[in-house]
Tab-separated table of C-alpha atoms in Angstrom:
chain	number	residue	atom	x	y	z
A	1	MET	CA	0.491	14.499	-18.728
A	2	VAL	CA	-0.173	13.052	-15.258
A	3	THR	CA	2.721	10.929	-14.053
A	4	GLY	CA	2.997	8.487	-11.206
A	5	ARG	CA	5.335	8.563	-8.246
A	6	VAL	CA	8.325	6.396	-7.521
A	7	VAL	CA	8.656	5.104	-3.967
A	8	VAL	CA	12.009	3.482	-3.234
A	9	LEU	CA	12.193	1.147	-0.250
A	10	GLY	CA	15.788	0.261	0.447
A	11	SER	CA	19.159	0.938	1.976
A	12	LEU	CA	21.072	4.127	2.757
A	13	ASN	CA	24.800	3.707	3.376
A	14	VAL	CA	27.679	6.049	4.143
A	15	ASP	CA	30.624	4.775	2.060
A	16	LEU	CA	34.090	5.237	3.474
A	17	VAL	CA	36.523	4.845	0.624
A	18	THR	CA	40.341	4.689	0.637
A	19	ARG	CA	42.949	3.661	-1.938
A	20	VAL	CA	45.606	1.054	-1.179
A	21	ALA	CA	48.584	-0.174	-3.192
A	22	ARG	CA	47.317	-3.694	-2.597
A	23	HIS	CA	44.808	-5.403	-0.355
A	24	PRO	CA	46.214	-6.640	2.992
A	25	ARG	CA	46.805	-10.287	3.660
A	26	PRO	CA	45.249	-11.784	6.855
A	27	GLY	CA	46.895	-10.188	9.869
A	28	GLU	CA	48.632	-7.515	7.763
A	29	THR	CA	48.309	-3.728	7.980
A	30	VAL	CA	48.635	-1.535	4.894
A	31	LEU	CA	48.461	2.239	4.542
A	32	GLY	CA	45.513	3.859	2.773
A	33	GLU	CA	45.670	7.017	0.736
A	34	GLY	CA	42.953	9.491	1.535
A	35	LEU	CA	39.548	8.870	3.009
A	36	ARG	CA	36.351	9.966	1.242
A	37	ARG	CA	32.862	9.839	2.709
A	38	LEU	CA	30.391	9.193	-0.088
A	39	ALA	CA	26.645	8.637	-0.314
A	40	GLY	CA	25.760	5.017	-1.131
A	41	GLY	CA	23.397	2.171	-0.503
A	42	LYS	CA	21.441	0.621	-3.370
A	43	GLY	CA	18.126	2.094	-2.244
A	44	ALA	CA	19.272	5.675	-1.993
A	45	ASN	CA	21.398	5.369	-5.119
A	46	GLN	CA	18.300	4.359	-7.100
A	47	ALA	CA	16.165	7.055	-5.511
A	48	VAL	CA	18.671	9.721	-6.526
A	49	ALA	CA	18.799	8.298	-10.060
A	50	ALA	CA	15.030	8.315	-10.351
A	51	ALA	CA	14.883	11.939	-9.155
A	52	ALA	CA	17.611	12.916	-11.633
A	53	ALA	CA	15.432	11.392	-14.361
A	54	GLY	CA	12.597	13.706	-13.397
A	55	ALA	CA	10.423	11.471	-11.196
A	56	ASP	CA	8.536	12.539	-8.092
A	57	VAL	CA	10.448	10.328	-5.562
A	58	ALA	CA	9.967	9.259	-1.977
A	59	MET	CA	12.624	7.349	-0.071
A	60	VAL	CA	11.663	4.786	2.560
A	61	GLY	CA	14.336	3.349	4.858
A	62	CYS	CA	16.246	3.833	8.105
A	63	VAL	CA	19.303	5.795	9.213
A	64	GLY	CA	20.982	6.148	12.573
A	65	ASP	CA	20.716	9.145	14.848
A	66	ASP	CA	24.207	10.245	13.914
A	67	ALA	CA	26.047	12.746	11.740
A	68	GLY	CA	26.084	10.435	8.724
A	69	GLY	CA	22.323	9.896	8.828
A	70	ALA	CA	21.582	13.574	9.269
A	71	ALA	CA	23.867	14.484	6.352
A	72	TYR	CA	22.196	11.897	4.187
A	73	LEU	CA	18.684	13.150	4.943
A	74	HIS	CA	19.823	16.728	4.239
A	75	ARG	CA	21.340	15.577	0.950
A	76	LEU	CA	18.235	13.742	-0.275
A	77	SER	CA	15.912	16.584	0.756
A	78	GLY	CA	18.117	18.983	-1.207
A	79	LEU	CA	17.670	16.817	-4.273
A	80	GLY	CA	13.883	17.100	-3.978
A	81	ILE	CA	13.333	13.616	-2.576
A	82	ASP	CA	10.641	13.132	0.061
A	83	VAL	CA	12.314	11.659	3.176
A	84	ALA	CA	9.270	11.571	5.435
A	85	GLY	CA	9.438	7.764	5.163
A	86	VAL	CA	12.988	7.513	6.451
A	87	ARG	CA	13.026	6.589	10.144
A	88	VAL	CA	15.849	7.819	12.374
A	89	CYS	CA	16.880	5.001	14.690
A	90	PRO	CA	18.526	5.981	18.004
A	91	ASP	CA	19.686	2.436	18.775
A	92	ALA	CA	21.836	1.710	15.650
A	93	PRO	CA	24.395	3.584	13.549
A	94	SER	CA	23.655	4.497	9.951
A	95	GLY	CA	24.660	1.810	7.510
A	96	HIS	CA	28.249	2.016	6.359
A	97	ALA	CA	30.397	0.385	3.693
A	98	ILE	CA	34.141	0.336	4.130
A	99	VAL	CA	35.650	0.261	0.650
A	100	GLN	CA	39.281	-0.402	-0.252
A	101	ILE	CA	40.305	0.227	-3.859
A	102	SER	CA	43.702	-1.210	-4.887
A	103	ASP	CA	46.000	0.166	-7.602
A	104	ASP	CA	44.884	-2.600	-9.951
A	105	GLY	CA	41.280	-1.472	-9.593
A	106	GLU	CA	40.025	-4.332	-7.443
A	107	ASN	CA	37.581	-3.493	-4.658
A	108	ALA	CA	37.298	-5.054	-1.203
A	109	ILE	CA	34.130	-4.033	0.598
A	110	VAL	CA	32.782	-4.614	4.101
A	111	VAL	CA	29.185	-3.590	4.585
A	112	VAL	CA	27.863	-2.849	8.051
A	113	PRO	CA	24.065	-2.714	7.714
A	114	GLY	CA	23.452	-0.762	10.908
A	115	ALA	CA	20.027	0.916	10.822
A	116	ASN	CA	19.191	-0.690	7.472
A	117	ALA	CA	18.671	-3.968	9.333
A	118	LEU	CA	15.972	-2.348	11.492
A	119	LEU	CA	13.635	-1.634	8.603
A	120	ASP	CA	10.290	-3.201	9.539
A	121	GLU	CA	6.593	-3.096	8.768
A	122	ARG	CA	6.352	0.472	10.141
A	123	GLU	CA	8.084	1.553	6.966
A	124	VAL	CA	5.785	-0.531	4.769
A	125	ALA	CA	2.941	1.828	5.663
A	126	ALA	CA	4.483	4.289	3.154
A	127	VAL	CA	3.337	2.097	0.270
A	128	ASP	CA	-0.336	2.403	1.304
A	129	SER	CA	-0.604	5.685	-0.594
A	130	LEU	CA	0.470	4.053	-3.876
A	131	GLY	CA	-1.965	3.322	-6.664
A	132	PRO	CA	-2.220	2.676	-10.395
A	133	GLY	CA	0.527	4.542	-12.289
A	134	ASP	CA	2.865	4.595	-9.294
A	135	VAL	CA	6.039	2.466	-9.019
A	136	LEU	CA	7.492	0.734	-6.004
A	137	LEU	CA	11.239	0.143	-6.532
A	138	LEU	CA	12.889	-2.534	-4.352
A	139	GLN	CA	16.296	-4.138	-3.815
A	140	LEU	CA	17.604	-6.663	-1.251
A	141	GLU	CA	19.976	-4.754	1.022
A	142	VAL	CA	17.209	-4.553	3.640
A	143	PRO	CA	15.311	-7.315	5.459
A	144	ARG	CA	13.697	-9.732	2.992
A	145	THR	CA	10.469	-9.991	4.990
A	146	VAL	CA	9.916	-6.219	4.643
A	147	VAL	CA	10.547	-6.340	0.888
A	148	CYS	CA	7.979	-9.147	0.546
A	149	VAL	CA	5.281	-7.354	2.536
A	150	ALA	CA	5.875	-4.097	0.684
A	151	ALA	CA	5.650	-5.811	-2.753
A	152	ARG	CA	2.408	-7.554	-1.877
A	153	ARG	CA	0.769	-4.451	-0.498
A	154	ALA	CA	1.825	-2.244	-3.369
A	155	ALA	CA	0.651	-4.705	-5.994
A	156	GLY	CA	-2.645	-5.042	-4.121
A	157	ARG	CA	-3.164	-1.321	-4.578
A	158	GLY	CA	-2.511	-1.498	-8.266
A	159	ALA	CA	1.039	-0.056	-8.186
A	160	ARG	CA	3.781	-1.442	-10.386
A	161	VAL	CA	6.499	-3.383	-8.549
A	162	VAL	CA	10.053	-3.145	-9.920
A	163	LEU	CA	12.421	-5.508	-8.129
A	164	ASN	CA	16.189	-5.341	-8.503
A	165	ILE	CA	17.073	-8.743	-7.060
A	166	ALA	CA	20.505	-7.700	-5.763
A	167	PRO	CA	22.327	-8.823	-3.803
A	168	TYR	CA	20.672	-12.039	-4.827
A	169	GLU	CA	18.484	-13.890	-2.307
A	170	ALA	CA	15.715	-16.372	-3.032
A	171	LEU	CA	12.251	-14.845	-2.525
A	172	PRO	CA	8.852	-16.520	-2.284
A	173	PRO	CA	7.480	-17.366	-5.739
A	174	ASP	CA	4.411	-15.205	-5.231
A	175	VAL	CA	6.578	-12.131	-4.613
A	176	VAL	CA	8.797	-12.836	-7.617
A	177	ALA	CA	5.632	-13.135	-9.704
A	178	LEU	CA	4.674	-9.510	-8.824
A	179	ALA	CA	7.866	-8.054	-10.326
A	180	ASP	CA	7.264	-6.230	-13.616
A	181	PRO	CA	10.081	-6.221	-14.321
A	182	LEU	CA	12.469	-8.140	-12.129
A	183	VAL	CA	15.911	-6.693	-12.894
A	184	ALA	CA	18.872	-9.101	-12.714
A	185	ASN	CA	22.389	-9.367	-14.013
A	186	GLU	CA	23.594	-12.562	-15.656
A	187	HIS	CA	24.662	-14.236	-12.368
A	188	GLU	CA	21.432	-13.304	-10.624
A	189	MET	CA	19.433	-14.515	-13.618
A	190	GLN	CA	21.095	-17.944	-13.352
A	191	ALA	CA	20.315	-18.159	-9.618
A	192	LEU	CA	16.731	-17.122	-10.314
A	193	ALA	CA	16.360	-19.756	-13.014
A	194	GLU	CA	17.612	-22.424	-10.655
A	195	SER	CA	15.013	-21.328	-8.065
A	196	GLY	CA	12.186	-21.931	-10.546
A	197	ALA	CA	10.369	-18.698	-9.567
A	198	GLN	CA	8.860	-16.769	-12.478
A	199	PRO	CA	8.492	-12.928	-12.515
A	200	ALA	CA	5.796	-11.140	-14.428
A	201	SER	CA	8.596	-9.957	-16.708
A	202	LEU	CA	12.379	-10.337	-16.625
A	203	LEU	CA	14.953	-7.653	-17.503
A	204	VAL	CA	18.510	-8.944	-17.667
A	205	THR	CA	21.470	-6.575	-17.804
A	206	PHE	CA	24.706	-7.598	-19.545
A	207	GLY	CA	27.010	-4.716	-18.575
A	208	GLY	CA	28.711	-3.318	-21.662
A	209	ASN	CA	26.618	-5.669	-23.836
A	210	GLY	CA	23.299	-3.989	-23.158
A	211	ALA	CA	20.128	-5.489	-21.742
A	212	SER	CA	17.138	-7.620	-22.703
A	213	TRP	CA	13.580	-7.309	-21.398
A	214	ASP	CA	11.450	-10.312	-22.309
A	215	GLY	CA	12.965	-10.515	-25.768
A	216	ARG	CA	13.316	-6.756	-26.292
A	217	THR	CA	17.099	-6.443	-26.629
A	218	ARG	CA	19.000	-3.151	-26.822
A	219	PRO	CA	22.733	-2.597	-27.047
A	220	ALA	CA	24.535	-0.634	-24.392
A	221	VAL	CA	25.158	3.057	-25.001
A	222	GLU	CA	28.819	3.063	-26.097
A	223	VAL	CA	31.285	4.725	-23.760
A	224	ALA	CA	34.942	5.083	-24.732
A	225	ALA	CA	37.249	3.170	-22.395
A	226	ALA	CA	39.130	6.383	-21.658
A	227	ASP	CA	35.892	7.970	-20.375
A	228	VAL	CA	35.090	5.226	-17.852
A	229	VAL	CA	35.771	6.583	-14.390
A	230	ASP	CA	33.823	4.316	-12.050
A	231	THR	CA	31.372	1.507	-12.797
A	232	THR	CA	30.078	1.251	-9.209
A	233	GLY	CA	26.774	3.033	-9.690
A	234	ALA	CA	25.835	1.966	-13.212
A	235	GLY	CA	23.342	-0.662	-12.172
A	236	ASP	CA	21.614	1.608	-9.670
A	237	ALA	CA	21.432	4.447	-12.166
A	238	PHE	CA	19.891	1.980	-14.647
A	239	CYS	CA	17.192	0.902	-12.157
A	240	GLY	CA	16.310	4.404	-11.005
A	241	ALA	CA	15.951	5.724	-14.538
A	242	LEU	CA	13.904	2.682	-15.508
A	243	ALA	CA	11.475	3.293	-12.643
A	244	ALA	CA	11.191	6.990	-13.524
A	245	ALA	CA	10.400	6.190	-17.155
A	246	LEU	CA	7.729	3.649	-16.184
A	247	ALA	CA	6.167	6.128	-13.772
A	248	ARG	CA	5.729	8.656	-16.552
A	249	GLY	CA	4.062	6.038	-18.760
A	250	ALA	CA	6.934	5.091	-21.076
A	251	ASP	CA	6.560	1.831	-22.984
A	252	PRO	CA	9.125	-0.935	-22.320
A	253	ASP	CA	11.342	0.008	-25.294
A	254	ALA	CA	11.530	3.682	-24.260
A	255	ALA	CA	12.046	2.802	-20.589
A	256	LEU	CA	14.857	0.390	-21.485
A	257	ALA	CA	16.535	3.022	-23.656
A	258	ALA	CA	16.375	5.581	-20.855
A	259	ALA	CA	17.806	3.106	-18.349
A	260	LEU	CA	20.742	2.181	-20.614
A	261	ALA	CA	21.496	5.874	-21.201
A	262	ALA	CA	21.545	6.548	-17.473
A	263	GLY	CA	23.836	3.590	-16.862
A	264	ALA	CA	26.230	4.811	-19.506
A	265	GLU	CA	26.309	8.263	-18.010
A	266	ALA	CA	26.958	6.894	-14.517
A	267	VAL	CA	30.260	5.235	-15.456
A	268	ARG	CA	31.676	8.614	-16.502
A	269	ARG	CA	31.699	9.935	-12.917
A	270	GLU	CA	33.092	8.955	-9.549
A	271	GLY	CA	30.787	7.370	-6.965
A	272	ALA	CA	27.370	5.754	-7.124
A	273	GLN	CA	25.552	9.108	-7.193
A	274	PRO	CA	26.228	12.424	-8.905
A	275	ASP	CA	28.361	14.698	-6.702
A	276	PRO	CA	28.290	11.940	-4.047
A	277	TYR	CA	30.179	13.564	-1.174
A	278	LEU	CA	28.530	13.693	2.242
C-alpha cells in the first residue's frame, strides 16, 4: 500500500531540566538536584512520534549553530527523520526550555524561542513537494505567519493539514477552516469557540477521559496510576501518531485509536520523546 509522507513544521527545543524541593519565591535562590539535557519542542516531539508510528517524516524548522542544535539534528537523522528542511541559524541560539520540577510534581518552565523565532517563508518551501495523501502537521511554537502560509500552500496542493492549536493563539478563520482535524484540549477548544472560527473537523482531547473527533468518541487507553511516569509528551505523541495513521490512509476511528494508544504509552516514560537525552 502506498502511504503519504508527514511533514512537521514546528519547534525544536533543548530542555534543561532540574528538580527542586520547591519553586523559588521572587528574589530567592534555591538549589536544584541534577541537570538533564533532553530533546523537546512540540514540533520535534511530534515528528519523532510520527516516525515511531512508522511514517516517512520530514522535519522543518530552525536550530542555532551550536552544540545543542548539532546534537538535535544528529538525533533526528538517527531516527530516520529527514532534516534537510531544518535551517541552521548562525545569529541565534537553539531554542531552550528551562524546566524546574518541584517535589510536589509542579512544573515551572521558561521557554527561550531562540532560532525557532527565525522560522520564515524560506522554510515554507518544504511544503511545495506535498500532495494528495501527504500530511502537514503544525503547532504554534513558531511564528504564526509562517504557520498560516504553510497551511494555505499545503492545502492548495491537496495535502491534509493537521493543526495542533497549542499553545493557543487565534488564527485567521480561513486557516482554521483548512484544519482536518484541528486538535485542541478542553481549554483550547473553549478559546476556539469564543473566536468563532470553524475548522474542517475538530478533535478534542480530554486527557485521561479520551478524545472526541466530530462526534466519534473513544475512551482513553487505561494506564495504572503506578505506571504513570511523566505526562509531558502525551499530547505530542498523540498528534504524531494521528498524523502517521492519516498518512497511511487510516479512517478517523482507526487514527483516533492509534493516537490514544500512543498517548497512553508516552506517559509510561520520562521526557517528551523516547530515550530523550541529547
